[in-house]
Short mmCIF file of C-alpha atoms in Angstrom, two decimals:
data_model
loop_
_atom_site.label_atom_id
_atom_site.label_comp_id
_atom_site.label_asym_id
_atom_site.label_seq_id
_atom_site.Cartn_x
_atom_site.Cartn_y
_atom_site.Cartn_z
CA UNK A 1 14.58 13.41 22.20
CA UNK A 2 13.18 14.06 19.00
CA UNK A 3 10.69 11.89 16.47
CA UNK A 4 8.90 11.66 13.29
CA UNK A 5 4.95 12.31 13.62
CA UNK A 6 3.38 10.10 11.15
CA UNK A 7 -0.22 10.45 10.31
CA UNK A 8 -2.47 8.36 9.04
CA UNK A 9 -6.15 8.93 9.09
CA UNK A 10 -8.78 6.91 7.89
CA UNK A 11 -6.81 3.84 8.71
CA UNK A 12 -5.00 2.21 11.31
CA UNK A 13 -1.91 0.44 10.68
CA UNK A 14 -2.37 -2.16 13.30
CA UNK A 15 -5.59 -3.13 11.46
CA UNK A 16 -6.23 -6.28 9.15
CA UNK A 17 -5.17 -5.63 5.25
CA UNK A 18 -7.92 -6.50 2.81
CA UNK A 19 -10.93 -5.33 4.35
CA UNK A 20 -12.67 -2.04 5.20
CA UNK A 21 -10.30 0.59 3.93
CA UNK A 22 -7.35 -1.19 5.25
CA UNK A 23 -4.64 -2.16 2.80
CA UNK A 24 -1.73 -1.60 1.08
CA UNK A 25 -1.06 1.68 2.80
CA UNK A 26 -1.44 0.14 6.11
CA UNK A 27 1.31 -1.93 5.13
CA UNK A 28 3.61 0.66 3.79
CA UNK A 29 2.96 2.87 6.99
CA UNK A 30 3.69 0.00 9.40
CA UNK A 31 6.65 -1.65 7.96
CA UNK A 32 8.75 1.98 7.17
CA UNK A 33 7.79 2.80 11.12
CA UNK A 34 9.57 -0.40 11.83
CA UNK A 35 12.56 0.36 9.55
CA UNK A 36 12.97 3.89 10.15
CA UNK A 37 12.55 2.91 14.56
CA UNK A 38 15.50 0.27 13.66
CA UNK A 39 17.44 3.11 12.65
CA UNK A 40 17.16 5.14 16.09
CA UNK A 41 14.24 7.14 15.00
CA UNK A 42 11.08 7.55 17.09
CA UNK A 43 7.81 7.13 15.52
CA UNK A 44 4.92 8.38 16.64
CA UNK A 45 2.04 7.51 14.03
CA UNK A 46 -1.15 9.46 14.63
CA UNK A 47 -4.87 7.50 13.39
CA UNK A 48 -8.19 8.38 14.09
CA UNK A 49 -9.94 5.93 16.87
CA UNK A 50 -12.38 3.18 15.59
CA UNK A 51 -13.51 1.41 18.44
CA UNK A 52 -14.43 2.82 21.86
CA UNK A 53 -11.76 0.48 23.45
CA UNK A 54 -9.04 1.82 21.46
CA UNK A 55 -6.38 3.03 23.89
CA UNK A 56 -5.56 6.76 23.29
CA UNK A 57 -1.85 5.46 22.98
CA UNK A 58 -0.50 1.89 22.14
CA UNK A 59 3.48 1.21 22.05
CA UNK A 60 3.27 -1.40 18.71
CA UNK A 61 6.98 -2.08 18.78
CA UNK A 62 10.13 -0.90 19.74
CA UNK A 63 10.51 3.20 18.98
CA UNK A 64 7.28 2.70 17.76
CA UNK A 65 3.92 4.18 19.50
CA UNK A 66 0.58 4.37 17.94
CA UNK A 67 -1.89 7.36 18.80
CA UNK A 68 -5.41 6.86 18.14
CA UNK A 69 -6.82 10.21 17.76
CA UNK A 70 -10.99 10.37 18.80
CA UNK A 71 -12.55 12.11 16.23
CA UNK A 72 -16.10 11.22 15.48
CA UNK A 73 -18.35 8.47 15.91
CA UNK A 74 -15.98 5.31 16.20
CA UNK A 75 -18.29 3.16 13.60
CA UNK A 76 -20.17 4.10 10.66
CA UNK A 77 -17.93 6.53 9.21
CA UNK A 78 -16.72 5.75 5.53
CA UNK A 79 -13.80 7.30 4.15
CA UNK A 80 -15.50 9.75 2.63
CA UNK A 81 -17.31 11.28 5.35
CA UNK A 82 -13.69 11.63 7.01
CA UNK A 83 -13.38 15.45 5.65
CA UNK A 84 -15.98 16.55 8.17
CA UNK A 85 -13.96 15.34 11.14
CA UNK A 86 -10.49 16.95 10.19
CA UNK A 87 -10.86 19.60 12.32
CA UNK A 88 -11.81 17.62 15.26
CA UNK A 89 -8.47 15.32 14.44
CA UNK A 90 -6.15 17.71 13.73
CA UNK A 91 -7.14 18.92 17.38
CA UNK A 92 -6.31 15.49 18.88
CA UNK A 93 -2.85 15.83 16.69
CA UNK A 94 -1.97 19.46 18.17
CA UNK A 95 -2.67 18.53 21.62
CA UNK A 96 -0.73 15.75 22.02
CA UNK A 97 2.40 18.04 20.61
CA UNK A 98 1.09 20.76 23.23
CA UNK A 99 2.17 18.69 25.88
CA UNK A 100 5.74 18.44 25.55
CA UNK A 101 8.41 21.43 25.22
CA UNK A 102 8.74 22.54 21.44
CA UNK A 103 11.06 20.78 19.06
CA UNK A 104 9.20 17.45 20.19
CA UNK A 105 8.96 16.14 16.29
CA UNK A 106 11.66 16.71 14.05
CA UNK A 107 9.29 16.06 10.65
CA UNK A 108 5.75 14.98 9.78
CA UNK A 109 5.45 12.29 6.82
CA UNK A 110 1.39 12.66 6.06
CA UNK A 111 -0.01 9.27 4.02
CA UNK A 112 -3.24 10.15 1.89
CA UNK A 113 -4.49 13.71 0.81
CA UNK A 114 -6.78 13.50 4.03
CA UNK A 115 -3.43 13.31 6.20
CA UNK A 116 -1.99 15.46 3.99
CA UNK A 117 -4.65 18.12 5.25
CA UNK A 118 -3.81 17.44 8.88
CA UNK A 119 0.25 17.23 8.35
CA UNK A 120 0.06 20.77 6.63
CA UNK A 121 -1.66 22.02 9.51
CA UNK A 122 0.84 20.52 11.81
CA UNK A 123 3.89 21.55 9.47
CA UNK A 124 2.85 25.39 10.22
CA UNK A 125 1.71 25.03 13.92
CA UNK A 126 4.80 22.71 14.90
CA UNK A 127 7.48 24.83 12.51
CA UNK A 128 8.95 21.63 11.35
CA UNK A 129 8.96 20.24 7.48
CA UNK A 130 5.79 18.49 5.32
CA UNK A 131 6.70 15.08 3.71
CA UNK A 132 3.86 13.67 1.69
CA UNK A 133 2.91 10.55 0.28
CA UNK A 134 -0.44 10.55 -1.81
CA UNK A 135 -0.75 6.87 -2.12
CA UNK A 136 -3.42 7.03 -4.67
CA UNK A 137 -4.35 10.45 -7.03
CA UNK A 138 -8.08 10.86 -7.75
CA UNK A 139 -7.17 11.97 -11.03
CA UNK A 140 -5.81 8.46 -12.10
CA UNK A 141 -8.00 6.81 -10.24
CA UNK A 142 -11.37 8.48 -11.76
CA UNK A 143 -9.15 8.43 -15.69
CA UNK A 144 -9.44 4.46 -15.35
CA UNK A 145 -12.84 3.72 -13.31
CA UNK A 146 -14.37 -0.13 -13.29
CA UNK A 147 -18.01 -0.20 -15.05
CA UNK A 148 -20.58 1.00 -12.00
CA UNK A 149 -17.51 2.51 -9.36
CA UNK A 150 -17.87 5.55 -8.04
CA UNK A 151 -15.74 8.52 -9.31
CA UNK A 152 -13.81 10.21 -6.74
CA UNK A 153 -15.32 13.14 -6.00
CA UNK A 154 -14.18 17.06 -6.64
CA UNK A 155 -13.43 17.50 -3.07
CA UNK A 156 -10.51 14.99 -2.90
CA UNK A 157 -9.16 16.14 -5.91
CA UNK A 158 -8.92 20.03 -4.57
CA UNK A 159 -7.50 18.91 -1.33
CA UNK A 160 -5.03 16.80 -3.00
CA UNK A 161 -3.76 19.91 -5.07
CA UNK A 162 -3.49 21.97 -1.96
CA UNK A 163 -1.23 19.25 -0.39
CA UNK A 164 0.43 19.27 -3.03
CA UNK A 165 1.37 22.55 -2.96
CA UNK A 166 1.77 23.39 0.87
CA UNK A 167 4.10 19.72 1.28
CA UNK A 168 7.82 20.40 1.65
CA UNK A 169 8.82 16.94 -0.16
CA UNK A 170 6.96 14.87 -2.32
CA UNK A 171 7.33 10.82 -1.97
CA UNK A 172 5.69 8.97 -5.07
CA UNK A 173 6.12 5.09 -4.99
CA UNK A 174 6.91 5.28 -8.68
CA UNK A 175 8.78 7.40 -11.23
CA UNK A 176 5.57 7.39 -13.28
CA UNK A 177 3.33 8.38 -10.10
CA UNK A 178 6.28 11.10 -10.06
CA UNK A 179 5.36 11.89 -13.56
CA UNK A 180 1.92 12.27 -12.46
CA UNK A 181 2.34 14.67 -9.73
CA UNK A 182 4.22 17.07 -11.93
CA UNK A 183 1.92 17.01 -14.77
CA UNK A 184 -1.63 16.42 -12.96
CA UNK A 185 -0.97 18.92 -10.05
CA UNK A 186 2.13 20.64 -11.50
CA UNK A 187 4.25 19.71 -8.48
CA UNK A 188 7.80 21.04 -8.27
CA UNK A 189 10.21 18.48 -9.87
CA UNK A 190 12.67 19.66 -7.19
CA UNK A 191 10.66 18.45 -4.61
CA UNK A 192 9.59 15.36 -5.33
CA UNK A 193 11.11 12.15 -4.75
CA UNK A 194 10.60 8.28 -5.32
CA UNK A 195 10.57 5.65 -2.69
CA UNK A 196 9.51 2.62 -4.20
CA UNK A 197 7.44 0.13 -1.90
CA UNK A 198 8.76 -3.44 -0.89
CA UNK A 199 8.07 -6.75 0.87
CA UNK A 200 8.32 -8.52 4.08
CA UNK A 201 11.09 -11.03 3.18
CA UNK A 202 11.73 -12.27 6.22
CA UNK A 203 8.22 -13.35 5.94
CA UNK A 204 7.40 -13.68 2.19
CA UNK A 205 9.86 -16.39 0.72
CA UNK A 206 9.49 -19.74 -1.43
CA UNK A 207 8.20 -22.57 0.40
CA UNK A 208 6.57 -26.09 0.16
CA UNK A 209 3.34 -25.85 -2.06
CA UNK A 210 2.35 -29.01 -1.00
CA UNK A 211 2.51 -28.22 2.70
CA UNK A 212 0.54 -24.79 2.06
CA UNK A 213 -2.46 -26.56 0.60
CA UNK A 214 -2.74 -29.06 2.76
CA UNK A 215 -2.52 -26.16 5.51
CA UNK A 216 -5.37 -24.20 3.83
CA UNK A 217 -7.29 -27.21 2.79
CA UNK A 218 -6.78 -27.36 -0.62
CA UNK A 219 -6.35 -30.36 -3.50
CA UNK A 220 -2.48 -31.20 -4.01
CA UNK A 221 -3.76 -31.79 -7.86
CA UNK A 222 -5.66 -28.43 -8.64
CA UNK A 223 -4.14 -25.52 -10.46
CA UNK A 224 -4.67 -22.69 -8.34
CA UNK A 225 -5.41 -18.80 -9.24
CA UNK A 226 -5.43 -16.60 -6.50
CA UNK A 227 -6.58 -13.31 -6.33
CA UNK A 228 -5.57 -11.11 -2.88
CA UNK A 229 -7.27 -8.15 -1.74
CA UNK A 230 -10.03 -5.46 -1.42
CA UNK A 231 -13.48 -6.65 -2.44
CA UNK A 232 -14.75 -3.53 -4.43
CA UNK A 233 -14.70 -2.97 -8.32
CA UNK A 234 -10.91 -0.65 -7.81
CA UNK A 235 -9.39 -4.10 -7.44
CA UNK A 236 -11.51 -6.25 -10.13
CA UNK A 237 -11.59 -9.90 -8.80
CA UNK A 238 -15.22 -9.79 -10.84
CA UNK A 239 -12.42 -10.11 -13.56
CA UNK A 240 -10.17 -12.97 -12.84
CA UNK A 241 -13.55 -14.73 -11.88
CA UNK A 242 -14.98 -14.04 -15.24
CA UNK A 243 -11.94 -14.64 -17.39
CA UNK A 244 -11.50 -17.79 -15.55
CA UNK A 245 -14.57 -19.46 -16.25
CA UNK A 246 -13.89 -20.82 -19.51
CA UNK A 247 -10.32 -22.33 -18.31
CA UNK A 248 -12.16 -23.86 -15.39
CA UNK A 249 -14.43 -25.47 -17.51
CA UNK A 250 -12.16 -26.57 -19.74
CA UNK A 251 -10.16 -28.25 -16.92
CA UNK A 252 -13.00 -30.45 -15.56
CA UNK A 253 -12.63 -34.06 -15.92
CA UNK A 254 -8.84 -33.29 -17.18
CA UNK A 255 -7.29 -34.65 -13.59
CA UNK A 256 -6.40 -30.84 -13.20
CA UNK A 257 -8.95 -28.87 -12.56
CA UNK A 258 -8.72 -25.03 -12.10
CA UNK A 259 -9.67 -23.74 -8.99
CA UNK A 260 -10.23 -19.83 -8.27
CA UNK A 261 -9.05 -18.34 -4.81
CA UNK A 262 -10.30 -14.85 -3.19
CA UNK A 263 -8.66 -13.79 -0.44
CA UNK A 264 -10.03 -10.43 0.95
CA UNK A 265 -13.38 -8.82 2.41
CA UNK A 266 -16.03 -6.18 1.16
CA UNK A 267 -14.63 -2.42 0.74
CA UNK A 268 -15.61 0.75 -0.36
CA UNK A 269 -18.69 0.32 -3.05
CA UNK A 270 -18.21 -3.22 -2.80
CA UNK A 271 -20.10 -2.95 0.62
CA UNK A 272 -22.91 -2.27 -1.40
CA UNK A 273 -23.33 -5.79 -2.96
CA UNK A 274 -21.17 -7.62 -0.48
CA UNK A 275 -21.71 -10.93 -1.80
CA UNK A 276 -21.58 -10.10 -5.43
CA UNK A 277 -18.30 -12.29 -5.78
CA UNK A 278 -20.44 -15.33 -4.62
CA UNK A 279 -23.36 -14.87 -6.93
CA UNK A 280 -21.25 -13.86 -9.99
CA UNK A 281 -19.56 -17.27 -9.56
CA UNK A 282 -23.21 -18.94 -9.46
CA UNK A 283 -24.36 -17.02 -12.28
CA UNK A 284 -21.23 -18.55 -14.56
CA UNK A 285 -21.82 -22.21 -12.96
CA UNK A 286 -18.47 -22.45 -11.00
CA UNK A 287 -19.60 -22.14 -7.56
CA UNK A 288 -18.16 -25.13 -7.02
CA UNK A 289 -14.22 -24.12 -8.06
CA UNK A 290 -14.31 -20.51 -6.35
CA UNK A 291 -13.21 -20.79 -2.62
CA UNK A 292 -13.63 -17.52 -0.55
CA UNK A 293 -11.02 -16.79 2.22
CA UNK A 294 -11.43 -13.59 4.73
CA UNK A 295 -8.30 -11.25 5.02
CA UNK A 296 -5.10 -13.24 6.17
CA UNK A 297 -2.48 -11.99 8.66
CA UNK A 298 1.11 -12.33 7.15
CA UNK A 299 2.27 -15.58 8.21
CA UNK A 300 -0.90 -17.61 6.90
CA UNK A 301 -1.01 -14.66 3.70
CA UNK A 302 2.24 -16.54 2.90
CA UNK A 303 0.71 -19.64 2.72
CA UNK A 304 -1.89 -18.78 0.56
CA UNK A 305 0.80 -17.29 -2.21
CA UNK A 306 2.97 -20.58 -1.67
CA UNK A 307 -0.17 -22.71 -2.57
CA UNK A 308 -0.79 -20.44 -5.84
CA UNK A 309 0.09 -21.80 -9.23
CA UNK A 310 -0.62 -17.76 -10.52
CA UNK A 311 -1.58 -14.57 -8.49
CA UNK A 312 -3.52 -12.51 -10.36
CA UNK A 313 -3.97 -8.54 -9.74
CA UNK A 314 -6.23 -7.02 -11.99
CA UNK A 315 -6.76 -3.68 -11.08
CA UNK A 316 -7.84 -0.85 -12.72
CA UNK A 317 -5.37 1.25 -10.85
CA UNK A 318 -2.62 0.73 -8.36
CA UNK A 319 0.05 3.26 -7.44
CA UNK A 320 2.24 -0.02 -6.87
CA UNK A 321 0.64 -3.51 -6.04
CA UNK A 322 1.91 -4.59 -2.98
CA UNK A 323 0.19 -7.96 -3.53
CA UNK A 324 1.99 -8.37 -6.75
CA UNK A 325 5.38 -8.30 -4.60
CA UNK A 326 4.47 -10.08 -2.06
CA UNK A 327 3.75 -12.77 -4.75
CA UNK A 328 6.73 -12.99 -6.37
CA UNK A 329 8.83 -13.25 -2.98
CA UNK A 330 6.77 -16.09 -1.84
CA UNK A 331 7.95 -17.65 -5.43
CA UNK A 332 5.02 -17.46 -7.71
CA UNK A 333 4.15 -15.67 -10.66
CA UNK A 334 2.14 -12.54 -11.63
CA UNK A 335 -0.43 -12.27 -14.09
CA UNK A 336 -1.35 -8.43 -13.72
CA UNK A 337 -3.54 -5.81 -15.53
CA UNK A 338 -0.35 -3.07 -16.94
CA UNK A 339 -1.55 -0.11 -14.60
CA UNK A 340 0.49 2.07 -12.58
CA UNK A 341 3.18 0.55 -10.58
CA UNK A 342 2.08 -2.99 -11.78
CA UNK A 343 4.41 -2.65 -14.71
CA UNK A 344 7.22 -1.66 -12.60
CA UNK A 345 6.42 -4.55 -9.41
CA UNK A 346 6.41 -7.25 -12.28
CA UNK A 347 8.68 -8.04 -15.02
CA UNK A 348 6.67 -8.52 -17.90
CA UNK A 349 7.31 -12.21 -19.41
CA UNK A 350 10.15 -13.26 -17.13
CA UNK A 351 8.50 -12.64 -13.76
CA UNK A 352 4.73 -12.46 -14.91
CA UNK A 353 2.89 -11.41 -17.32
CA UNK A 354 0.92 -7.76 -18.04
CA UNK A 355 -2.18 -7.36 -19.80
CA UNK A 356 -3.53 -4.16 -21.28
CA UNK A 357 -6.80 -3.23 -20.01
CA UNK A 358 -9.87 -5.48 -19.01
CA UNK A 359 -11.49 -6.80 -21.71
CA UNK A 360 -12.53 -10.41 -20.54
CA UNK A 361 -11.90 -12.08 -23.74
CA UNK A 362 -7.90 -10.84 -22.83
CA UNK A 363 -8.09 -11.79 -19.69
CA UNK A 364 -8.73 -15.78 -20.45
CA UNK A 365 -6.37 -15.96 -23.29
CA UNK A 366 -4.00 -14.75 -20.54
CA UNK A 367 -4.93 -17.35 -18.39
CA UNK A 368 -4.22 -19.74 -21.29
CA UNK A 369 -0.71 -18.92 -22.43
CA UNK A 370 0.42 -18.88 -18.88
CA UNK A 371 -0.67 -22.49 -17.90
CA UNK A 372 0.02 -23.99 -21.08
CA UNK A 373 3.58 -24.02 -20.28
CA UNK A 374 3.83 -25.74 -16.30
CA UNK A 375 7.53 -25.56 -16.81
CA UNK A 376 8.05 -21.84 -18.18
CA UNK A 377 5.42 -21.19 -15.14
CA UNK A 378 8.13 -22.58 -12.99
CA UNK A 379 10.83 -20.93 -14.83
CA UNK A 380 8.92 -17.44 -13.81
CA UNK A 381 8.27 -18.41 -10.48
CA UNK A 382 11.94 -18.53 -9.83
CA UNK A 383 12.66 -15.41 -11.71
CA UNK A 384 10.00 -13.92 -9.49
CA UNK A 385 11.99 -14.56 -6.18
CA UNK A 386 15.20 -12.84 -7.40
CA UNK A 387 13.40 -10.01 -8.78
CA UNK A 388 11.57 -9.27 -5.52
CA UNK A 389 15.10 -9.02 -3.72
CA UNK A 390 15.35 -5.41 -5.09
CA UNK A 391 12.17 -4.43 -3.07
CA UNK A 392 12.66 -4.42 0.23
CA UNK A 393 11.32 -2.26 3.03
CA UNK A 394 14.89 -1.93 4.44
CA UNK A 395 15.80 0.14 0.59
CA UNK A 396 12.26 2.17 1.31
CA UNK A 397 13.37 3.28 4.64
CA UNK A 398 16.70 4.70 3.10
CA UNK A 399 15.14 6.51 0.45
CA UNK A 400 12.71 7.94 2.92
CA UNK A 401 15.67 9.38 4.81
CA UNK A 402 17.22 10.95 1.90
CA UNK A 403 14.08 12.72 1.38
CA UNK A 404 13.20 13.46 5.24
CA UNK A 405 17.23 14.77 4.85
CA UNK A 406 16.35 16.87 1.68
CA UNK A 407 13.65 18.84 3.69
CA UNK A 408 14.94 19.00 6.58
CA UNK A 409 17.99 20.56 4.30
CA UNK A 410 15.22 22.79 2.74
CA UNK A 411 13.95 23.88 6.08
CA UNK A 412 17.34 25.08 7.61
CA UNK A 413 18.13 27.14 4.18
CA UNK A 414 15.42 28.78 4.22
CA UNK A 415 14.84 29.86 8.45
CA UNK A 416 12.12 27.49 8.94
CA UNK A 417 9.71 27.50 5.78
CA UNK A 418 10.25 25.89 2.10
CA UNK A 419 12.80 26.99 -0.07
CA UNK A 420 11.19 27.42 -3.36
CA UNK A 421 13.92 26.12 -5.07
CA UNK A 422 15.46 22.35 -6.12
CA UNK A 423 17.60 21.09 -2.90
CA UNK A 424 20.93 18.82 -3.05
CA UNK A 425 20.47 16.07 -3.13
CA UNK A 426 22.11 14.16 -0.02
CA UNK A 427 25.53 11.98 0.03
CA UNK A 428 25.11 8.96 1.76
CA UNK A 429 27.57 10.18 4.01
CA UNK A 430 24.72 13.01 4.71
CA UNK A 431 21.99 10.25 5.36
CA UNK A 432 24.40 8.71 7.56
CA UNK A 433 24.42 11.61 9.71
CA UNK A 434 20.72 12.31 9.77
CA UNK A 435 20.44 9.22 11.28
CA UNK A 436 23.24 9.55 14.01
CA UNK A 437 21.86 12.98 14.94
CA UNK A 438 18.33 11.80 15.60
CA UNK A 439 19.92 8.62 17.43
CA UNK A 440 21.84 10.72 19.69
CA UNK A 441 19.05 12.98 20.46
CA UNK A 442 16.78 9.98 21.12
CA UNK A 443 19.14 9.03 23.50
CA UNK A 444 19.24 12.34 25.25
CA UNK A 445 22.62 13.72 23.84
CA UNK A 446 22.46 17.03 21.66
CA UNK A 447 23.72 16.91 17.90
#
């Protein structure tokens, strides 16, 4: 019976998006396990242990088994410190493996440069092909750094290259992040492929606003900017907070007022000043227009983008923007800072709008143009819903075959290590059988 060995190491995907360093990629890792397990494929997905209670092995859903990996103390470790306790998890990984007769994974899929590390390790002591997906790239995250953030530091970036090299296939969630792995770390074009991220949209689809905000509290009369995320200066909600202060003040005694919504908890430097977000809004006299919401599970996250006149995203770097997405399939309309895969996740002026970098003044004339216009607002919001269609988690999974075909193709041609050399790319007919062959072995029958 074979599987895929997924790893994922500095964060669960069973824990809460928008807090700690839980997020987007938690997302990604948990809803391709559920597509590709759909599909008869086994996935085990291998994260370090946070809690002391954390059962060494949870079965999450169907096909579908979580492995939480002790390495380290269970609290107090941030992200960064992970590096020290790769060893120790890339123990936990082999042992597990060690258990069963060889042949017991078919491919590892790493997420982040730190699984990347653990996956290449694996890839070697497991004789079965490296997929990699960065996520992020220090490179573009350090080229486009809010004022007082942290660069990433020289460690990351050398362990990223050495992924980069040692993976077998390359997943970017953009053509430009593919771009960037060929030029930044002079990855093989050959090997790299693009699987762009999607939604829930079984879960994140228009609904009632007026039922939303009276779920969540909220005035039927207010125009309402939400913001959805991380709490740390990556993500920027200092800047829709900011840029909206004018607009709300503008808006008061108008019978609309504006009214700013944060949805998310304290990450990476933003533990630092954890309640910066509250005091900013003091400082600019709008305490009383800025509601704070912790992280949301998907049901009630749905809600909150269904009682949004705008969702705002204005990053100074995102691969993709899951949020933005997510957004637009709930029916609303993006206002988003033209980074990465923002420009790609929203349509500029028919879906949303982009705005090029962060200048503050920018930011409120933004604002401006797209509430002047309630009915083009509506217009977009509708726009958004179709154009979210085309990202789906079910299309993610089958480009993540294609490319878990592509090196597994690599693998055979070359006895068991990379081919050096472009691959075919796969017919759908060769997908097809991918899939059967790993169904039939999960079911006990040889290919």
């Amino acid at each position: 019976m074979k599987r895929v060995a997924l790893i994922s190491v500095h964060t669960s995907p069973l824990a809460q998006p928008g807090t700690g360093d839980a997020g987007g990629m938690n997302v990604y890792v948990w809803q391709t396990a559920l597509k590709l397990a759909e599909r008869g494929i086994e996935v085990e997905i291998f994260t370090r242990a946070t809690s002391s209670t954390d059962e060494p092995s949870v079965s999450a859903a169907d096909g579908v088994l979580v492995r939480n990996v002790v390495a380290g103390p269970f609290e107090g470790l941030d992200k960064r410190d992970l590096p020290t306790q790769l060893c120790a998890f890339a123990a936990g990984v082999l042992r597990v493996e060690a258990m069963y007769p060889p042949g017991h994974y078919d491919l590892v899929h790493s997420h982040y440069w730190l699984s990347g590390q653990v996956g290449w390790l694996a890839r070697d002591r497991w004789g079965v092909p490296l997929v990699h997906t960065a996520h992020t790239l220090a490179a573009v995250k350090n080229a486009s750094l809010a004022d007082g953030d942290e660069a990433e530091p020289a460690l990351r970036q050398v362990g990223e290259q050495q992924v980069v090299d040692e993976a077998d296939r390359l997943v970017a969630n953009t053509e430009a992040e593919a771009a960037q792995l060929i030029s930044i770390h002079h990855a093989d074009p050959g090997r790299v492929d693009v699987a762009t991220p999607g939604a829930d949209l079984d879960t994140y689809h228009p609904g009632s606003r007026a039922s939303a905000r009276a779920e969540l509290g909220l005035a039927p009369d207010e125009t309402v900017l939400t913001f959805v995320g991380r709490i740390q200066p990556l993500k920027a909600p200092d800047v829709l907070i900011r840029a909206a202060a004018p607009v709300i003040d503008a808006a008061r005694g108008t019978g609309r007022p504006v009214r700013v919504l944060i949805v998310g908890g304290p990450s990476g430097t933003g533990l630092a000043r954890p309640t910066s977000l509250i005091d900013l809004a003091g400082e600019l006299g709008i305490a009383d227009a800025v509601t704070f919401l912790p992280p949301q599970r998907p049901e009630r996250l749905a809600q909150v983008y269904r009682a949004s006149d705008l969702v705002v995203v204005p990053s100074y770097s995102e691969s993709f923007g899951l949020v933005a997405i997510e957004a637009q399939a709930s029916g609303v309309p993006v206002l988003a800072a033209d980074v990465g895969g923002l420009g790609v996740a929203v349509s500029d002026g028919v879906t949303g709008m982009l705005v090029a970098g962060h200048r503050i003044d920018d930011w409120t004339a933004a604002l401006r143009t797209a509430l002047s216009d309630p009915e083009r607002l509506a217009r977009m919001g509708v726009a958004a819903a179709t154009h979210a269609q085309k990202f789906s988690w079910d299309h993610t999974a089958d480009q993540l075959l294609e490319s878990y075909h592509r090196a597994l193709m690599s693998f055979d041609i070359a006895g068991g290590a990379r081919a050096d050399r472009p691959t075919p790319v796969p017919t759908a007919a060769q997908t097809a059988r991918t899939t059967r062959r790993w169904g039939r072995r999960r079911s006990g029958v040889r290919a």
